[in-house]
Short mmCIF file of C-alpha atoms in Angstrom, two decimals:
data_model
loop_
_atom_site.label_atom_id
_atom_site.label_comp_id
_atom_site.label_asym_id
_atom_site.label_seq_id
_atom_site.Cartn_x
_atom_site.Cartn_y
_atom_site.Cartn_z
CA MET A 1 99.20 56.54 123.90
CA LYS A 2 99.48 56.34 120.11
CA LYS A 3 96.00 57.76 119.80
CA TYR A 4 96.80 60.62 122.26
CA GLN A 5 99.87 61.52 120.23
CA ASN A 6 97.98 61.47 117.08
CA ASN A 7 95.32 63.83 118.69
CA LEU A 8 98.01 66.16 119.90
CA ALA A 9 99.76 66.14 116.52
CA GLY A 10 96.45 67.16 115.04
CA ILE A 11 95.94 69.87 117.50
CA LEU A 12 99.35 71.21 116.90
CA LEU A 13 98.94 71.26 113.11
CA LEU A 14 95.55 73.14 113.59
CA VAL A 15 97.15 75.69 115.83
CA ALA A 16 100.08 76.06 113.28
CA GLY A 17 97.55 76.54 110.60
CA ILE A 18 95.47 79.03 112.34
CA THR A 19 98.77 81.04 113.41
CA THR A 20 100.03 80.95 109.78
CA SER A 21 96.59 82.04 108.59
CA ALA A 22 96.59 84.90 111.17
CA THR A 23 100.13 85.93 110.26
CA ALA A 24 99.18 86.06 106.55
CA GLN A 25 96.16 88.09 107.31
CA GLN A 26 98.18 90.47 109.40
CA ALA A 27 100.80 90.81 106.75
CA LYS A 28 98.09 91.91 104.17
CA LYS A 29 97.49 95.58 104.68
CA PHE A 30 94.99 97.78 103.00
CA ILE A 31 94.23 101.56 103.06
CA THR A 32 90.94 103.14 102.52
CA VAL A 33 90.52 105.85 99.88
CA SER A 34 87.19 107.82 100.09
CA GLY A 35 85.79 111.05 98.88
CA LYS A 36 83.03 112.58 96.74
CA ILE A 37 82.48 113.48 93.09
CA LYS A 38 81.02 117.11 92.95
CA PHE A 39 79.64 116.63 89.44
CA PRO A 40 79.25 112.80 88.58
CA PRO A 41 79.04 112.00 84.97
CA PRO A 42 75.83 110.64 83.67
CA ALA A 43 75.41 106.87 84.00
CA GLU A 44 76.13 106.15 80.42
CA GLN A 45 79.62 107.64 80.76
CA GLN A 46 80.26 105.90 84.07
CA GLN A 47 79.38 102.57 82.42
CA LYS A 48 81.58 103.31 79.23
CA PHE A 49 84.47 104.85 81.12
CA PRO A 50 84.38 103.54 84.89
CA PHE A 51 86.07 105.07 87.78
CA ARG A 52 89.11 102.70 88.10
CA VAL A 53 91.94 102.00 90.35
CA GLN A 54 94.97 101.48 88.03
CA LYS A 55 98.76 100.53 88.08
CA GLN A 56 101.39 101.77 85.56
CA VAL A 57 103.19 98.79 84.22
CA GLY A 58 105.69 99.83 81.50
CA ASP A 59 103.62 101.75 78.94
CA ASP A 60 100.35 100.18 80.08
CA CYS A 61 97.73 101.23 82.65
CA ILE A 62 96.48 98.02 84.21
CA THR A 63 93.06 98.17 85.99
CA ILE A 64 93.21 96.83 89.38
CA ASP A 65 89.76 97.68 90.70
CA THR A 66 86.62 99.54 89.78
CA ILE A 67 85.14 102.14 92.14
CA HIS A 68 81.20 102.45 92.15
CA LEU A 69 79.61 105.76 93.37
CA LYS A 70 76.90 106.05 95.91
CA PRO A 71 73.67 107.86 95.08
CA ASP A 72 75.08 111.08 96.65
CA GLY A 73 78.22 110.90 94.53
CA SER A 74 80.48 109.56 97.54
CA TYR A 75 82.86 106.56 97.16
CA SER A 76 85.04 104.45 99.32
CA ILE A 77 87.42 101.56 98.36
CA LYS A 78 90.07 99.48 99.96
CA ILE A 79 93.40 99.27 98.14
CA ASP A 80 96.36 96.88 98.85
CA ALA A 81 99.23 98.58 100.52
CA THR A 82 101.03 95.55 101.70
CA ARG A 83 103.83 96.84 99.68
CA PRO A 84 103.74 100.73 99.63
CA GLN A 85 103.45 101.57 95.92
CA PHE A 86 101.79 104.12 93.38
CA TYR A 87 98.39 103.89 92.04
CA ILE A 88 96.45 105.92 89.69
CA LEU A 89 92.94 106.84 90.21
CA ASN A 90 91.30 107.26 86.62
CA GLU A 91 88.11 109.18 87.51
CA PHE A 92 85.72 108.49 84.54
CA GLU A 93 88.44 109.73 82.09
CA GLU A 94 87.90 113.07 83.49
CA ASP A 95 90.78 113.28 85.87
CA ARG A 96 93.76 110.96 86.60
CA LEU A 97 95.57 111.27 89.96
CA THR A 98 98.46 109.34 91.12
CA ILE A 99 98.65 108.46 94.83
CA TRP A 100 100.86 106.82 97.25
CA ALA A 101 99.49 103.76 99.10
CA GLY A 102 101.52 103.71 102.30
CA LYS A 103 100.52 104.11 105.92
CA ASP A 104 97.38 106.18 105.98
CA ASN A 105 93.76 106.37 104.62
CA LEU A 106 93.20 108.91 102.02
CA LYS A 107 90.49 111.53 101.31
CA ILE A 108 90.13 112.64 97.77
CA ASP A 109 87.27 114.79 96.28
CA PHE A 110 87.06 115.19 92.49
CA ARG A 111 85.22 117.79 90.46
CA GLY A 112 83.89 115.25 88.13
CA MET A 113 82.29 116.54 84.84
CA ASP A 114 84.28 119.47 83.39
CA THR A 115 81.70 122.18 82.85
CA ALA A 116 84.11 124.75 81.30
CA ALA A 117 83.34 125.99 77.74
CA ILE A 118 86.78 125.06 76.66
CA ARG A 119 88.21 122.17 78.63
CA ILE A 120 91.94 122.64 77.97
CA LYS A 121 91.60 125.95 80.04
CA ASN A 122 90.15 124.53 83.13
CA PRO A 123 92.24 121.48 84.31
CA PRO A 124 91.34 120.93 88.02
CA TYR A 125 93.93 120.66 90.95
CA VAL A 126 92.99 117.66 93.12
CA PHE A 127 94.44 117.65 96.70
CA ILE A 128 95.06 114.40 98.59
CA GLU A 129 94.17 114.59 102.29
CA GLY A 130 95.12 112.58 105.30
CA SER A 131 98.64 111.54 104.47
CA GLU A 132 101.86 113.35 104.96
CA GLU A 133 103.53 110.98 102.54
CA ASN A 134 101.28 112.23 99.71
CA ASN A 135 102.20 115.90 100.38
CA LEU A 136 105.09 115.72 97.99
CA ILE A 137 102.57 114.72 95.24
CA ASN A 138 100.43 117.62 96.26
CA GLU A 139 103.26 120.01 95.94
CA VAL A 140 104.50 118.64 92.50
CA ASN A 141 101.00 118.68 91.19
CA PHE A 142 100.32 122.31 92.32
CA ILE A 143 103.55 123.49 90.69
CA ASN A 144 102.71 121.62 87.54
CA HIS A 145 99.03 122.90 87.71
CA ARG A 146 100.25 126.52 88.05
CA ASN A 147 102.71 126.12 85.27
CA TYR A 148 99.91 124.72 83.04
CA GLN A 149 97.52 127.69 83.87
CA ASN A 150 100.22 130.26 83.11
CA THR A 151 101.35 128.52 79.80
CA ILE A 152 97.72 128.71 78.65
CA ALA A 153 97.44 132.51 79.62
CA ILE A 154 100.70 133.32 77.79
CA GLY A 155 99.54 131.32 74.70
CA GLN A 156 96.37 133.50 74.61
CA LEU A 157 98.50 136.65 74.66
CA GLN A 158 100.78 135.24 72.01
CA TYR A 159 97.78 134.66 69.82
CA LYS A 160 96.56 138.17 70.22
CA ALA A 161 100.03 139.55 69.63
CA SER A 162 100.44 137.53 66.55
CA LEU A 163 97.01 138.89 65.20
CA ALA A 164 98.21 142.48 66.16
CA LYS A 165 101.54 141.72 64.22
CA ASP A 166 103.32 142.78 67.46
CA THR A 167 106.55 140.60 67.01
CA MET A 168 108.34 142.21 69.94
CA LEU A 169 105.62 141.22 72.39
CA GLU A 170 105.43 137.88 70.70
CA ARG A 171 109.12 137.43 71.32
CA LEU A 172 109.00 138.59 74.94
CA LEU A 173 106.00 136.20 75.69
CA GLY A 174 108.01 133.31 74.14
CA GLU A 175 111.09 134.10 76.32
CA HIS A 176 108.54 134.15 79.33
CA MET A 177 107.10 130.82 78.22
CA SER A 178 110.59 129.33 78.18
CA PHE A 179 111.36 130.83 81.63
CA LEU A 180 108.26 129.13 83.04
CA PHE A 181 109.41 125.69 82.00
CA ASP A 182 112.81 126.38 83.47
CA ASP A 183 111.34 127.61 86.65
CA MET A 184 109.32 124.69 87.01
CA SER A 185 112.39 122.40 86.69
CA LYS A 186 114.10 124.41 89.36
CA ARG A 187 111.13 124.13 91.69
CA ILE A 188 111.03 120.36 91.23
CA LYS A 189 114.78 120.24 91.91
CA LEU A 190 114.24 122.09 95.21
CA LEU A 191 111.52 119.59 96.24
CA VAL A 192 114.03 116.87 95.49
CA ARG A 193 116.53 118.28 97.87
CA MET A 194 113.91 118.85 100.56
CA ASN A 195 112.44 115.31 100.37
CA GLN A 196 115.41 113.02 100.37
CA HIS A 197 114.08 110.23 102.67
CA THR A 198 110.95 109.08 101.07
CA PRO A 199 110.20 106.61 98.22
CA VAL A 200 107.43 109.07 97.11
CA LEU A 201 110.42 111.03 95.69
CA MET A 202 110.14 109.04 92.56
CA TYR A 203 107.02 110.91 91.54
CA ALA A 204 108.93 114.25 91.59
CA LEU A 205 111.76 112.64 89.63
CA ASP A 206 109.36 111.86 86.84
CA TYR A 207 108.86 115.80 86.24
CA LEU A 208 112.46 116.18 85.47
CA SER A 209 113.88 115.73 81.94
CA PRO A 210 115.86 112.44 81.89
CA LEU A 211 118.32 113.84 79.30
CA ARG A 212 118.92 117.24 80.89
CA ASN A 213 119.00 115.79 84.56
CA LYS A 214 120.48 112.42 83.92
CA GLU A 215 123.04 112.45 86.76
CA LEU A 216 120.72 113.98 89.29
CA ILE A 217 118.01 111.37 88.60
CA LEU A 218 120.41 108.38 88.55
CA ALA A 219 122.05 109.35 91.75
CA GLU A 220 118.62 109.75 93.45
CA VAL A 221 117.38 106.45 92.16
CA ASP A 222 120.52 104.70 93.33
CA ARG A 223 120.25 106.08 96.70
CA LEU A 224 116.56 105.26 96.87
CA SER A 225 117.19 101.75 95.78
CA LYS A 226 119.73 101.21 98.64
CA GLU A 227 117.46 102.91 101.18
CA TYR A 228 114.31 100.96 99.97
CA PRO A 229 115.35 97.75 98.34
CA TRP A 230 111.73 96.85 97.70
CA LEU A 231 111.08 100.00 95.70
CA VAL A 232 110.32 98.39 92.29
CA GLU A 233 109.78 101.90 90.73
CA ALA A 234 113.37 102.76 91.18
CA ARG A 235 114.62 99.84 89.30
CA GLU A 236 112.10 100.47 86.57
CA LYS A 237 113.20 103.96 86.31
CA LYS A 238 116.70 103.00 85.53
CA LYS A 239 115.58 100.77 82.82
CA ASP A 240 113.35 103.37 81.22
CA MET A 241 116.14 105.96 81.25
CA ALA A 242 118.54 103.35 79.75
CA ALA A 243 116.01 102.80 76.94
CA ALA A 244 115.43 106.53 76.70
CA GLU A 245 119.09 107.28 76.26
CA ALA A 246 119.39 104.62 73.47
CA ILE A 247 116.41 106.33 71.63
CA ALA A 248 117.96 109.74 72.30
CA LYS A 249 120.86 108.67 70.00
CA LYS A 250 118.62 108.09 67.29
CA THR A 251 116.53 111.19 67.66
CA GLY A 252 119.40 113.60 68.55
CA ILE A 253 120.58 116.42 66.33
CA GLY A 254 122.47 115.00 63.39
CA ALA A 255 120.61 111.67 63.49
CA THR A 256 118.56 110.55 60.56
CA ALA A 257 114.97 110.61 61.58
CA MET A 258 113.45 107.19 61.83
CA ASN A 259 110.76 106.60 59.06
CA PHE A 260 107.31 105.66 59.86
CA THR A 261 103.81 105.15 58.39
CA GLN A 262 100.68 106.20 60.01
CA ASN A 263 97.16 107.04 58.77
CA ASN A 264 95.88 110.47 58.22
CA THR A 265 92.37 111.98 59.10
CA ASP A 266 90.98 110.11 56.04
CA GLY A 267 92.43 106.88 57.02
CA LYS A 268 95.11 106.96 54.39
CA PRO A 269 98.89 105.96 55.19
CA VAL A 270 101.40 108.80 55.22
CA LYS A 271 105.17 108.22 55.43
CA LEU A 272 107.73 110.54 56.80
CA SER A 273 109.92 109.63 53.89
CA ASP A 274 107.33 111.14 51.60
CA TYR A 275 108.88 114.45 52.77
CA ARG A 276 112.41 113.88 51.59
CA GLY A 277 113.69 116.82 49.76
CA LYS A 278 111.99 119.42 51.82
CA TYR A 279 112.34 120.69 55.47
CA VAL A 280 109.67 119.06 57.76
CA LEU A 281 108.65 119.90 61.26
CA LEU A 282 107.53 116.59 62.90
CA ASP A 283 105.08 117.93 65.51
CA PHE A 284 103.88 115.83 68.49
CA TRP A 285 100.68 117.23 70.02
CA ALA A 286 97.20 116.43 71.28
CA SER A 287 93.81 118.11 71.44
CA TRP A 288 93.68 117.88 75.06
CA CYS A 289 97.08 119.48 75.53
CA GLY A 290 96.68 123.09 76.67
CA PRO A 291 100.45 124.15 75.92
CA CYS A 292 99.98 122.38 72.46
CA ARG A 293 97.05 124.47 71.62
CA ALA A 294 98.65 127.56 72.98
CA GLU A 295 101.65 127.04 70.60
CA ASN A 296 99.49 126.28 67.51
CA PRO A 297 99.02 129.95 66.43
CA ASN A 298 102.69 130.39 66.42
CA VAL A 299 103.28 127.22 64.38
CA LEU A 300 100.49 128.28 61.94
CA GLU A 301 102.02 131.64 61.45
CA ASN A 302 105.45 130.14 60.78
CA TYR A 303 103.86 127.59 58.29
CA GLU A 304 102.05 130.29 56.38
CA LYS A 305 105.26 132.34 56.14
CA TYR A 306 107.61 129.51 55.12
CA HIS A 307 105.44 126.94 53.38
CA ALA A 308 106.01 128.36 49.91
CA LYS A 309 109.61 128.35 50.67
CA GLY A 310 109.73 124.57 51.29
CA LEU A 311 108.54 124.16 54.91
CA GLU A 312 106.19 121.22 55.61
CA ILE A 313 104.64 120.07 58.89
CA LEU A 314 103.63 116.49 59.85
CA ALA A 315 101.78 116.35 62.96
CA VAL A 316 101.31 113.25 65.03
CA SER A 317 98.44 113.29 67.59
CA LEU A 318 98.39 111.56 70.89
CA ASP A 319 94.70 111.75 70.79
CA ASP A 320 92.49 108.57 71.42
CA LYS A 321 89.24 110.23 70.44
CA LYS A 322 88.88 111.08 66.58
CA ASP A 323 86.19 113.52 67.05
CA ALA A 324 88.22 115.58 69.55
CA TRP A 325 91.27 115.34 67.31
CA LEU A 326 89.33 116.48 64.28
CA LYS A 327 87.67 119.31 66.05
CA ALA A 328 90.86 120.65 67.40
CA ILE A 329 92.47 120.68 63.89
CA LYS A 330 89.48 122.60 62.45
CA ASP A 331 89.23 125.03 65.49
CA ASP A 332 92.89 125.88 65.36
CA GLY A 333 92.99 125.98 61.57
CA LEU A 334 95.79 123.70 61.19
CA GLU A 335 96.48 123.44 57.42
CA TRP A 336 99.10 120.67 57.31
CA ALA A 337 99.10 116.88 57.20
CA HIS A 338 97.98 115.15 60.45
CA VAL A 339 98.35 111.42 61.41
CA SER A 340 97.28 109.36 64.46
CA ASP A 341 96.66 105.80 65.52
CA LEU A 342 94.47 107.09 68.08
CA LYS A 343 96.13 105.27 70.92
CA GLY A 344 96.96 108.12 73.17
CA TRP A 345 100.31 107.93 74.86
CA LYS A 346 100.58 104.43 73.36
CA ASN A 347 100.89 106.08 69.80
CA ALA A 348 103.45 103.82 67.96
CA VAL A 349 105.33 106.78 66.52
CA ALA A 350 105.44 108.59 69.79
CA LYS A 351 106.88 105.43 71.54
CA GLU A 352 109.51 105.14 68.81
CA TYR A 353 110.69 108.74 69.32
CA ASN A 354 110.34 108.26 73.06
CA ILE A 355 107.90 111.31 73.45
CA ARG A 356 107.24 111.81 77.22
CA ALA A 357 105.72 115.15 76.95
CA VAL A 358 103.78 117.28 74.41
CA PRO A 359 104.38 119.56 72.71
CA SER A 360 107.47 117.95 71.23
CA ASN A 361 108.94 118.50 67.82
CA PHE A 362 111.84 117.68 65.48
CA LEU A 363 112.99 119.86 62.61
CA ILE A 364 114.20 117.61 59.77
CA ASP A 365 116.28 118.86 56.70
CA LYS A 366 116.06 117.82 53.11
CA GLU A 367 118.32 114.83 53.61
CA GLY A 368 116.21 113.69 56.51
CA LYS A 369 118.70 114.73 59.17
CA ILE A 370 117.38 116.21 62.58
CA VAL A 371 118.61 119.84 62.76
CA ALA A 372 116.79 120.94 65.96
CA VAL A 373 114.60 119.67 68.64
CA ASP A 374 111.76 121.11 70.67
CA LEU A 375 111.49 124.62 68.95
CA ARG A 376 108.74 126.75 70.57
CA GLY A 377 107.71 130.43 70.21
CA GLU A 378 110.24 132.80 68.88
CA GLU A 379 113.06 130.08 68.92
CA LEU A 380 111.05 128.26 66.08
CA THR A 381 110.75 131.50 64.12
CA ARG A 382 114.49 132.29 64.51
CA LYS A 383 115.53 128.90 63.34
CA LEU A 384 113.41 129.11 60.22
CA GLU A 385 114.59 132.57 59.39
CA ASP A 386 118.21 131.22 59.56
CA ILE A 387 117.11 128.49 57.06
CA PHE A 388 114.62 130.29 54.81
CA GLY A 389 115.58 134.02 55.43
CA LYS A 390 113.12 136.61 56.89
#
């Protein structure tokens, strides 16, 4: 009898183990992401910059897995969707696309190699197929894509107007540039209202200024946290906004600009405090940033006009490739001081000043106080005219 009981106990434990194992396997959920790269980069680039699945963790992108192309340029990979969440597909450093891994398999085709003569003028729009949940990402990305293209087009016209000394056209184009940024914000807000009951809403909220839309964002984040208690991204958003608000107090108008040291193009250290006693435009930009490059002719024109009267510019680049950084400086004829630690969005100064988008700038007076923030186009010219005269 005892032997029978032992055997029965063993069978029960075995069955329990199998059941537990089966339950665990059922709980683990994956979705398949597949597609094709139209113009795959050469093998050397693929090896140096792999096609990666990444997660945004704080300021870092953590690689979760690597995608390997088939000979015909197609790919397929399974992604953990046990907890629905965002991932980033980093396609050989050519494109980065955020996706929502939820209920459905996804099909995503990428362009691959950028064959445009000037890359900043030809960013791709990548569509995510197979998932209604990802349609919000598609809509936000399309709005951002069109805004980017229009900004580049206006920047080209501004440059031509500056060459022709057509100040009225420059002013009107600058006003239209401002309208585009306001228009994009209004479109995103409409999408927020139209997509209340989806955790993917967090993606749209990231395209709103946390300072100008603080109440709206916090209200939506609080609501999403209650509706989806597992939504880690909502909790992280609140922490990020609190940190951004603390930094905003240090970088707002009237605050003393935080000093820093970073190396210039020759590898020599430059301090912001070196410019004390002069007005300095602290300009955050990058060679890959289309709106930055479009704004450069306007910044250059103002520099040439007011440098002799005491205006200096210190540009902090969010580049991570030195060759691209140096080429952009030369191509755009930027005559002022340039610094960078070549860490991209992890640039130490950019993080200290909480730079979340470029171009961004701070106008600092002779005493080191911030007197204006994010001046572009005609707005920059008018502010400098107030200070230095016409």
